[in-house]
Every structure is written in C-alpha cells, then in structure tokens.
C-alpha cells in the first residue's frame, strides 16, 4: 500500500508527520500527551473508505482534546506531544499487541480500509506512525530526566456525552492505574470547582496494559494521570479555553504545593501487571476442602436436587440481570443464555425427550427469546463485536 522508506525514529514520512512536538521548558516538571489529537490520514489512505462525516465523530479522534492540550502547554510552559494521525489508522493508546490496535468496526461504523488489513500492513502503520509518536514521548521524557526533572505525565482525552443513548453524568473524569500520586490530588482539585461532576476511572478503567500511560508512566515510574473531558464541553473555542485555563491552573497549583511537588516529580515504581491471583486460589482451596468434608454425608438424589437448585438460581439470576448481555457472557466466559438453553435441550435429548430450540430457550429466558431480545438486548459496541469475533466458537453463534 505504501512505499518502503521506514527509518527508525523517523517522524512519519516525507509527506506526513506522525507527531507534533510543542516545545516548552524541559524542566517545567510536566509533559502533556494527546493520543487522539487528530482525525487525519496519511496520503494513500484516503478516509479508510469512510464518508467524511464519520471523520468528524469521536470514532476518528478526541474532539477538542488537541486544542486544550495546546493551550495548557502554553500556559504551563510545558512540552507536549500530539499524534497527527487518526486513531482509526492505528490507536496509539493501545499496546502493540492489543486486538483493538486497528479497529475494523468502530461504534457501529464498519471501517472499510481496515477490513482486510493484514499483519504486514499493521507492522507498517506501527513503524511509520505509532512508534515514532511513542519515540517522541520517550525522547521528551529522556530529555527532562537528563536535566534532573522527571516530568509528570498528563494525557488529555475527550469522551462522548452519551453512550448507547444513555447520557454520561461526568463533566470530566480522571483515569489511572496503580500510581495515584497525581490522580488523587487532581480529582480533589477538580471536585473543588463549582458545579463539576468528576468521575474516577470512568467511563473506562485506567488499567489497560500497554496503553500510553502504562508504557510511559507506570513502566518508567513517572507520576501520571489521564484526564477525559466530555466532548460537548470542549467542542467550541470558549469551552476549550475554559478547560485549558482550569487544567493549567490546577496543574500549576499542584506543582507548587510543597507537600506534593517532590513526590510528583520523583521516579517511583508502583509495580505493573501480574497474573497473581493468590487470594482467589486461596479461597477456592478452602471451598474445596469443605466440599470433600461435607459431601460424604450427602446421597446422590439430594446431590442432584442441590445441583438443580443451583441451576434454577443461576437462571433466576440471569433473568434478573437483563443488563448482562449475551455477548458479554460470550466474550468473558465463552457461553451465554443460548448455550444454556442448548445444554438443557441436549440433556433432554439424551433422555429421549424432544425439545424444540424455542421451547428450551423459553425455559431459560422465562419468555419467548424474541420477546426478551426486543426488550433487553442492546446494540453491541465495536469493542464487544471485535472481541466476539476472536472468541466466538465455530458453531453458528
Ligand atoms: Zn482518547
């Protein structure tokens, strides 16, 4: 698709920059990052086959985030690194091995230019745009550390005011993973502002292995936070100016606080992700011990009754929790209500009882499936659909 001219450390290619650096005082103590600053595509990619109207939506970039980043950078005299490419080309706020690095479907919109993207093309986008952007952040951090001023990292994003028709209540939210040195005082400061509703780790968790702040903050031991501002508040210039002033002022006052400044500028490692599920294993082990002690006293018929009671409780639970979508169950655990219905039908079949698909589903759903679907099934998110494509069994689910 593109000519081969990749040079390590290059900023995109001759005609298209992967990132933009705003200069500031290296020792300002702060580095601003804007992952989703742009809705642009390098020459040769067109609009990835999307109608141009789609590029004005949040699926292509974080509306208002770049303008806020520029103004905060100016007011703090802090350097900033902004991406110059749309997250639809490749999402810099994902680990390089994350399945959502290149989105094939985004918020209901199929991205034609990504539909058949192969490993070579992804590698090309990583080399030309993704890595240069991250290298620029690395370089800015290295430069600051070299002057004896490890920077704290502030990543600026925006989020949509509604999701699946439900309005989101927060004006802004702060996301972080394990290192809360910056996040906690930032949330406190924002909450002192009149009339603001501030979320913590909303609308998504700050724990995303391999994302920008994991790579440059957690991994390098720098204090960091990601701030998401609701996009309707920073869609126009007045809103962008207000929020830039607010954030700039807060950052300035945090950096000036004697109790905080030293801590915020220190390199401290708070640990990264582990697969350690010690306590869960512990609890399971205790349960297993009790089971072997008690079960010796229970006869087979009672055991079957207990198992049936558990099944009824599971079904009752699933009928109650209509907010839990089948696709959620599938993506997380590889089974859903329809699988349960099939298992019921299989068990009946083994005993020579003919059950139709619809009848077995009604046993689980407590109503005809079509009725349940109409009442409770919501539209799957692009992330859900993408994950589903990866985990889906090959039996017609
Ligand atoms: Zn974003």
Short mmCIF file of C-alpha atoms and ligand atoms in Angstrom, two decimals:
data_model
loop_
_atom_site.label_atom_id
_atom_site.label_comp_id
_atom_site.label_asym_id
_atom_site.label_seq_id
_atom_site.Cartn_x
_atom_site.Cartn_y
_atom_site.Cartn_z
CA UNK A 1 0.00 0.00 0.00
CA UNK A 2 2.83 2.37 0.88
CA UNK A 3 6.38 2.62 -0.43
CA UNK A 4 9.08 1.25 1.83
CA UNK A 5 11.08 4.01 3.45
CA UNK A 6 10.95 3.26 7.14
CA UNK A 7 13.74 4.71 9.14
CA UNK A 8 13.91 4.13 12.85
CA UNK A 9 12.98 7.26 14.75
CA UNK A 10 11.60 8.97 11.66
CA UNK A 11 8.60 11.21 12.09
CA UNK A 12 6.14 9.55 9.70
CA UNK A 13 7.39 10.01 6.17
CA UNK A 14 8.31 12.78 3.77
CA UNK A 15 4.75 13.99 3.32
CA UNK A 16 3.09 13.21 6.62
CA UNK A 17 4.27 13.73 10.19
CA UNK A 18 3.32 11.12 12.78
CA UNK A 19 3.53 13.52 15.71
CA UNK A 20 3.82 17.14 16.63
CA UNK A 21 6.02 18.36 19.46
CA UNK A 22 5.26 21.56 21.28
CA UNK A 23 8.32 22.96 22.92
CA UNK A 24 8.26 24.04 26.48
CA UNK A 25 10.67 24.34 29.31
CA UNK A 26 12.26 20.91 29.67
CA UNK A 27 12.37 21.41 33.41
CA UNK A 28 8.72 22.50 33.71
CA UNK A 29 8.03 19.27 35.52
CA UNK A 30 5.20 18.29 33.25
CA UNK A 31 4.79 16.61 29.89
CA UNK A 32 1.44 16.72 28.12
CA UNK A 33 0.33 13.95 25.79
CA UNK A 34 -2.55 13.91 23.35
CA UNK A 35 -3.03 10.46 21.81
CA UNK A 36 -6.18 11.21 19.88
CA UNK A 37 -5.43 14.71 18.72
CA UNK A 38 -6.08 14.30 15.01
CA UNK A 39 -8.57 12.86 12.56
CA UNK A 40 -6.09 12.98 9.65
CA UNK A 41 -4.84 10.14 7.48
CA UNK A 42 -1.52 9.93 5.65
CA UNK A 43 -1.66 10.24 1.86
CA UNK A 44 -2.62 6.96 0.26
CA UNK A 45 -5.15 6.02 2.91
CA UNK A 46 -7.92 8.37 1.83
CA UNK A 47 -10.53 8.25 4.56
CA UNK A 48 -10.18 4.48 5.01
CA UNK A 49 -13.33 4.30 2.92
CA UNK A 50 -15.47 6.17 5.44
CA UNK A 51 -17.81 9.01 4.47
CA UNK A 52 -16.11 12.24 5.52
CA UNK A 53 -18.88 12.95 8.06
CA UNK A 54 -17.70 9.97 10.07
CA UNK A 55 -14.30 11.59 10.48
CA UNK A 56 -15.86 14.44 12.43
CA UNK A 57 -17.05 11.98 15.04
CA UNK A 58 -15.28 10.72 18.14
CA UNK A 59 -14.51 7.45 16.37
CA UNK A 60 -11.77 9.28 14.43
CA UNK A 61 -10.34 11.46 17.22
CA UNK A 62 -10.99 13.11 20.58
CA UNK A 63 -12.95 16.23 19.80
CA UNK A 64 -11.44 19.31 21.45
CA UNK A 65 -8.54 17.48 23.10
CA UNK A 66 -5.79 18.88 20.87
CA UNK A 67 -6.85 22.49 21.40
CA UNK A 68 -6.97 22.04 25.18
CA UNK A 69 -3.54 20.36 25.13
CA UNK A 70 -2.01 23.25 23.13
CA UNK A 71 -3.39 25.87 25.48
CA UNK A 72 -2.38 24.06 28.66
CA UNK A 73 1.10 23.58 27.17
CA UNK A 74 1.33 27.29 26.51
CA UNK A 75 0.07 28.35 29.91
CA UNK A 76 2.34 25.93 31.82
CA UNK A 77 5.30 26.37 29.50
CA UNK A 78 5.30 22.57 29.36
CA UNK A 79 6.26 20.48 26.36
CA UNK A 80 3.60 18.38 24.67
CA UNK A 81 3.48 15.55 22.15
CA UNK A 82 0.39 15.23 19.96
CA UNK A 83 -0.33 12.48 17.46
CA UNK A 84 -1.04 13.64 13.90
CA UNK A 85 -2.97 10.59 12.73
CA UNK A 86 -6.47 9.31 13.40
CA UNK A 87 -6.95 6.56 15.94
CA UNK A 88 -8.74 4.70 13.12
CA UNK A 89 -5.41 4.36 11.29
CA UNK A 90 -3.81 2.90 14.39
CA UNK A 91 -4.63 3.66 18.02
CA UNK A 92 -1.57 4.94 19.87
CA UNK A 93 -3.32 4.38 23.19
CA UNK A 94 -3.18 0.61 22.79
CA UNK A 95 -0.41 -1.88 23.30
CA UNK A 96 1.16 -3.03 20.02
CA UNK A 97 -0.34 -6.49 20.55
CA UNK A 98 -3.80 -5.27 21.54
CA UNK A 99 -6.52 -6.67 19.25
CA UNK A 100 -8.16 -3.23 19.06
CA UNK A 101 -4.97 -1.57 17.80
CA UNK A 102 -6.56 -1.27 14.36
CA UNK A 103 -10.35 -1.13 14.63
CA UNK A 104 -12.35 -2.90 11.95
CA UNK A 105 -15.64 -1.69 13.38
CA UNK A 106 -15.94 1.43 15.50
CA UNK A 107 -19.12 2.49 17.28
CA UNK A 108 -21.27 0.79 14.69
CA UNK A 109 -19.31 2.07 11.69
CA UNK A 110 -17.52 -0.53 9.60
CA UNK A 111 -14.10 0.83 8.62
CA UNK A 112 -13.67 -0.42 5.05
CA UNK A 113 -9.97 0.47 4.87
CA UNK A 114 -9.28 -1.73 7.89
CA UNK A 115 -11.49 -4.66 6.95
CA UNK A 116 -8.76 -6.69 5.29
CA UNK A 117 -5.72 -5.21 6.98
CA UNK A 118 -3.02 -7.87 7.41
CA UNK A 119 -0.05 -8.25 9.73
CA UNK A 120 2.31 -6.56 7.26
CA UNK A 121 0.10 -3.52 6.95
CA UNK A 122 -0.28 -3.28 10.72
CA UNK A 123 3.51 -3.56 11.08
CA UNK A 124 3.86 -0.76 8.55
CA UNK A 125 1.49 1.51 10.45
CA UNK A 126 3.28 0.69 13.71
CA UNK A 127 6.67 1.53 12.20
CA UNK A 128 5.61 4.74 10.47
CA UNK A 129 3.15 6.35 12.82
CA UNK A 130 2.68 4.53 16.12
CA UNK A 131 6.32 4.03 17.09
CA UNK A 132 7.51 7.49 16.00
CA UNK A 133 4.81 9.02 18.20
CA UNK A 134 5.85 6.93 21.19
CA UNK A 135 9.54 7.51 20.48
CA UNK A 136 8.85 11.23 20.58
CA UNK A 137 7.28 10.83 24.03
CA UNK A 138 10.26 8.73 25.13
CA UNK A 139 12.60 11.41 23.83
CA UNK A 140 10.77 14.18 25.69
CA UNK A 141 10.88 12.16 28.91
CA UNK A 142 14.58 11.34 28.46
CA UNK A 143 15.38 15.00 27.88
CA UNK A 144 13.55 16.06 31.02
CA UNK A 145 15.15 13.36 33.14
CA UNK A 146 18.56 14.34 31.80
CA UNK A 147 18.07 17.82 33.25
CA UNK A 148 17.21 16.31 36.62
CA UNK A 149 13.48 16.98 36.34
CA UNK A 150 11.50 13.80 35.74
CA UNK A 151 8.19 15.03 34.32
CA UNK A 152 4.78 14.02 35.46
CA UNK A 153 2.62 12.93 32.56
CA UNK A 154 -0.80 14.33 31.81
CA UNK A 155 -2.68 12.68 28.98
CA UNK A 156 -5.62 14.67 27.62
CA UNK A 157 -8.63 12.96 26.03
CA UNK A 158 -12.32 13.60 25.50
CA UNK A 159 -15.29 11.26 25.73
CA UNK A 160 -18.75 11.22 24.18
CA UNK A 161 -21.58 12.75 26.17
CA UNK A 162 -23.76 9.69 25.71
CA UNK A 163 -23.22 6.02 25.11
CA UNK A 164 -25.91 3.77 23.66
CA UNK A 165 -28.41 6.58 24.22
CA UNK A 166 -27.58 6.94 27.89
CA UNK A 167 -26.14 10.32 28.91
CA UNK A 168 -22.90 10.25 30.83
CA UNK A 169 -23.08 12.24 34.05
CA UNK A 170 -19.49 13.43 34.42
CA UNK A 171 -18.05 16.68 33.13
CA UNK A 172 -14.62 15.15 33.29
CA UNK A 173 -13.06 12.02 34.66
CA UNK A 174 -9.58 11.05 35.76
CA UNK A 175 -8.14 7.65 34.95
CA UNK A 176 -5.13 5.94 36.40
CA UNK A 177 -3.80 2.52 37.11
CA UNK A 178 -1.75 1.88 40.25
CA UNK A 179 0.22 5.05 40.70
CA UNK A 180 -2.28 7.56 42.13
CA UNK A 181 0.20 10.30 43.10
CA UNK A 182 -1.18 12.68 40.52
CA UNK A 183 -4.69 11.27 40.04
CA UNK A 184 -5.87 11.71 43.62
CA UNK A 185 -4.91 15.38 44.04
CA UNK A 186 -6.14 16.08 40.51
CA UNK A 187 -9.57 14.61 41.29
CA UNK A 188 -9.69 16.54 44.57
CA UNK A 189 -8.81 19.79 42.85
CA UNK A 190 -11.38 19.26 40.10
CA UNK A 191 -14.05 18.48 42.68
CA UNK A 192 -13.41 21.78 44.38
CA UNK A 193 -14.51 23.51 41.17
CA UNK A 194 -18.08 24.76 41.35
CA UNK A 195 -20.71 22.53 39.79
CA UNK A 196 -18.47 19.87 38.32
CA UNK A 197 -19.24 16.17 38.42
CA UNK A 198 -15.92 14.34 38.30
CA UNK A 199 -15.59 10.61 37.70
CA UNK A 200 -12.80 8.27 38.73
CA UNK A 201 -11.74 5.62 36.27
CA UNK A 202 -14.88 6.26 34.23
CA UNK A 203 -16.22 5.60 31.63
CA UNK A 204 -13.45 3.01 31.32
CA UNK A 205 -10.82 1.64 33.62
CA UNK A 206 -7.35 3.15 33.64
CA UNK A 207 -5.90 -0.32 33.66
CA UNK A 208 -5.09 -1.03 30.08
CA UNK A 209 -1.90 -2.95 29.73
CA UNK A 210 0.31 -1.45 27.06
CA UNK A 211 -1.60 1.81 26.74
CA UNK A 212 0.22 5.13 26.61
CA UNK A 213 0.33 5.77 30.33
CA UNK A 214 1.29 2.19 31.08
CA UNK A 215 4.23 2.44 28.71
CA UNK A 216 5.43 5.90 29.64
CA UNK A 217 4.08 6.36 33.16
CA UNK A 218 3.73 3.07 35.06
CA UNK A 219 6.63 1.43 33.28
CA UNK A 220 9.01 4.35 33.77
CA UNK A 221 7.93 5.19 37.31
CA UNK A 222 6.60 8.66 36.45
CA UNK A 223 3.57 10.14 38.20
CA UNK A 224 0.76 10.32 35.68
CA UNK A 225 -2.96 10.69 35.05
CA UNK A 226 -5.29 10.63 32.12
CA UNK A 227 -7.99 13.23 32.02
CA UNK A 228 -11.08 12.74 29.91
CA UNK A 229 -13.22 15.81 29.29
CA UNK A 230 -16.76 15.44 28.00
CA UNK A 231 -16.58 16.41 24.37
CA UNK A 232 -19.60 18.69 24.28
CA UNK A 233 -17.82 20.92 26.82
CA UNK A 234 -14.75 21.45 24.62
CA UNK A 235 -16.29 21.37 21.18
CA UNK A 236 -16.03 25.14 20.74
CA UNK A 237 -13.25 27.61 21.41
CA UNK A 238 -14.84 29.12 24.51
CA UNK A 239 -15.12 25.70 26.14
CA UNK A 240 -11.59 24.76 25.15
CA UNK A 241 -10.28 28.00 26.67
CA UNK A 242 -12.23 27.44 29.91
CA UNK A 243 -11.00 23.92 30.36
CA UNK A 244 -7.42 24.77 29.42
CA UNK A 245 -7.42 27.56 31.99
CA UNK A 246 -8.91 25.29 34.60
CA UNK A 247 -6.46 22.44 33.98
CA UNK A 248 -3.48 24.72 33.61
CA UNK A 249 -4.35 26.45 36.87
CA UNK A 250 -4.81 23.18 38.72
CA UNK A 251 -1.56 21.71 37.40
CA UNK A 252 0.30 24.85 38.34
CA UNK A 253 -1.05 24.81 41.87
CA UNK A 254 -0.33 21.09 42.31
CA UNK A 255 3.26 21.55 41.14
CA UNK A 256 3.64 24.46 43.54
CA UNK A 257 2.42 22.54 46.57
CA UNK A 258 5.44 21.77 48.76
CA UNK A 259 3.84 18.59 50.10
CA UNK A 260 3.30 17.27 46.59
CA UNK A 261 5.87 18.69 44.24
CA UNK A 262 8.73 16.43 45.25
CA UNK A 263 6.58 13.31 45.25
CA UNK A 264 5.05 14.11 41.87
CA UNK A 265 8.44 14.62 40.27
CA UNK A 266 10.05 11.52 41.69
CA UNK A 267 10.59 8.32 39.77
CA UNK A 268 8.81 5.64 41.75
CA UNK A 269 7.78 2.22 40.63
CA UNK A 270 4.36 1.06 41.67
CA UNK A 271 4.54 -2.31 40.03
CA UNK A 272 2.91 -3.34 36.82
CA UNK A 273 0.54 -6.13 35.90
CA UNK A 274 0.91 -9.63 37.24
CA UNK A 275 -1.14 -12.76 36.80
CA UNK A 276 -1.06 -13.24 40.54
CA UNK A 277 -4.49 -14.37 41.68
CA UNK A 278 -3.28 -15.71 45.00
CA UNK A 279 -6.29 -14.78 47.13
CA UNK A 280 -8.78 -16.30 44.67
CA UNK A 281 -6.84 -19.56 44.56
CA UNK A 282 -6.69 -19.44 48.34
CA UNK A 283 -10.46 -19.08 48.66
CA UNK A 284 -11.03 -21.85 46.12
CA UNK A 285 -8.77 -24.14 48.07
CA UNK A 286 -10.72 -23.52 51.26
CA UNK A 287 -14.03 -24.20 49.48
CA UNK A 288 -12.66 -27.43 48.03
CA UNK A 289 -11.67 -28.63 51.48
CA UNK A 290 -15.16 -28.01 52.89
CA UNK A 291 -16.76 -29.75 49.94
CA UNK A 292 -14.88 -33.02 50.46
CA UNK A 293 -15.66 -32.94 54.19
CA UNK A 294 -19.39 -32.34 53.75
CA UNK A 295 -20.22 -34.20 50.56
CA UNK A 296 -19.55 -37.63 52.04
CA UNK A 297 -22.78 -37.16 54.04
CA UNK A 298 -24.99 -36.35 51.03
CA UNK A 299 -26.70 -39.05 48.98
CA UNK A 300 -26.90 -38.96 45.18
CA UNK A 301 -30.57 -37.89 44.96
CA UNK A 302 -30.02 -34.94 47.26
CA UNK A 303 -26.93 -34.03 45.32
CA UNK A 304 -28.98 -33.91 42.10
CA UNK A 305 -31.55 -31.73 43.84
CA UNK A 306 -28.84 -29.38 45.00
CA UNK A 307 -27.43 -29.18 41.51
CA UNK A 308 -30.90 -28.46 40.13
CA UNK A 309 -31.40 -25.76 42.76
CA UNK A 310 -28.16 -24.14 41.68
CA UNK A 311 -29.32 -24.25 38.05
CA UNK A 312 -32.63 -22.61 38.98
CA UNK A 313 -30.82 -19.95 40.93
CA UNK A 314 -28.47 -19.31 38.01
CA UNK A 315 -31.41 -18.98 35.64
CA UNK A 316 -33.25 -16.69 38.06
CA UNK A 317 -30.13 -14.60 38.37
CA UNK A 318 -29.76 -14.31 34.60
CA UNK A 319 -33.43 -13.36 34.23
CA UNK A 320 -32.96 -10.66 36.84
CA UNK A 321 -29.73 -9.31 35.37
CA UNK A 322 -31.12 -8.36 31.98
CA UNK A 323 -28.34 -5.75 31.76
CA UNK A 324 -25.85 -8.58 31.29
CA UNK A 325 -25.82 -9.09 27.55
CA UNK A 326 -25.28 -12.46 25.92
CA UNK A 327 -22.29 -11.03 24.09
CA UNK A 328 -20.75 -10.04 27.45
CA UNK A 329 -21.14 -13.60 28.67
CA UNK A 330 -19.71 -14.99 25.44
CA UNK A 331 -16.75 -12.65 25.43
CA UNK A 332 -15.90 -13.27 29.02
CA UNK A 333 -16.74 -16.91 29.53
CA UNK A 334 -17.44 -18.44 26.14
CA UNK A 335 -21.06 -19.26 26.90
CA UNK A 336 -24.36 -17.38 27.09
CA UNK A 337 -28.09 -17.92 27.72
CA UNK A 338 -28.49 -19.60 24.35
CA UNK A 339 -25.74 -22.08 25.24
CA UNK A 340 -27.54 -22.86 28.50
CA UNK A 341 -30.72 -23.46 26.50
CA UNK A 342 -28.83 -25.79 24.17
CA UNK A 343 -27.38 -27.70 27.12
CA UNK A 344 -30.89 -28.13 28.51
CA UNK A 345 -32.08 -29.36 25.14
CA UNK A 346 -29.12 -31.78 24.85
CA UNK A 347 -29.76 -33.17 28.32
CA UNK A 348 -33.42 -33.69 27.44
CA UNK A 349 -32.46 -35.32 24.13
CA UNK A 350 -30.17 -37.78 25.95
CA UNK A 351 -33.23 -38.94 27.88
CA UNK A 352 -35.35 -39.23 24.75
CA UNK A 353 -37.27 -36.01 25.35
CA UNK A 354 -37.73 -33.90 22.23
CA UNK A 355 -37.45 -30.19 22.98
CA UNK A 356 -37.54 -27.51 20.33
CA UNK A 357 -34.93 -24.78 20.31
CA UNK A 358 -37.61 -22.22 21.10
CA UNK A 359 -39.01 -24.26 23.98
CA UNK A 360 -35.59 -24.75 25.57
CA UNK A 361 -34.84 -21.04 25.22
CA UNK A 362 -38.10 -20.13 26.86
CA UNK A 363 -37.12 -22.25 29.86
CA UNK A 364 -34.01 -20.16 30.33
CA UNK A 365 -35.33 -16.74 29.35
CA UNK A 366 -38.70 -17.11 31.06
CA UNK A 367 -40.33 -15.76 27.89
CA UNK A 368 -40.01 -16.31 24.14
CA UNK A 369 -36.47 -15.42 23.06
CA UNK A 370 -37.75 -12.90 20.51
CA UNK A 371 -39.58 -11.05 23.26
CA UNK A 372 -36.52 -10.99 25.54
CA UNK A 373 -34.37 -9.79 22.67
CA UNK A 374 -36.74 -6.96 21.84
CA UNK A 375 -36.96 -5.91 25.48
CA UNK A 376 -33.42 -6.23 26.74
CA UNK A 377 -30.87 -6.84 24.02
CA UNK A 378 -28.82 -3.72 23.34
CA UNK A 379 -26.63 -2.93 20.39
CA UNK A 380 -23.17 -4.40 20.80
CA UNK A 381 -20.26 -1.99 20.99
CA UNK A 382 -17.47 -2.21 18.40
CA UNK A 383 -15.15 -3.48 21.13
CA UNK A 384 -17.62 -6.22 22.01
CA UNK A 385 -18.04 -7.22 18.38
CA UNK A 386 -14.32 -7.30 17.80
CA UNK A 387 -13.71 -9.41 20.92
CA UNK A 388 -16.61 -11.65 19.93
CA UNK A 389 -15.01 -12.29 16.55
CA UNK A 390 -11.93 -13.53 18.37
CA UNK A 391 -13.57 -15.78 20.93
CA UNK A 392 -16.59 -16.97 19.03
CA UNK A 393 -16.97 -20.72 18.71
CA UNK A 394 -17.50 -22.10 15.22
CA UNK A 395 -20.97 -23.46 15.90
CA UNK A 396 -23.07 -20.70 14.46
CA UNK A 397 -23.04 -18.33 17.41
ZN1 LIG B 1 -8.92 9.41 23.66
#
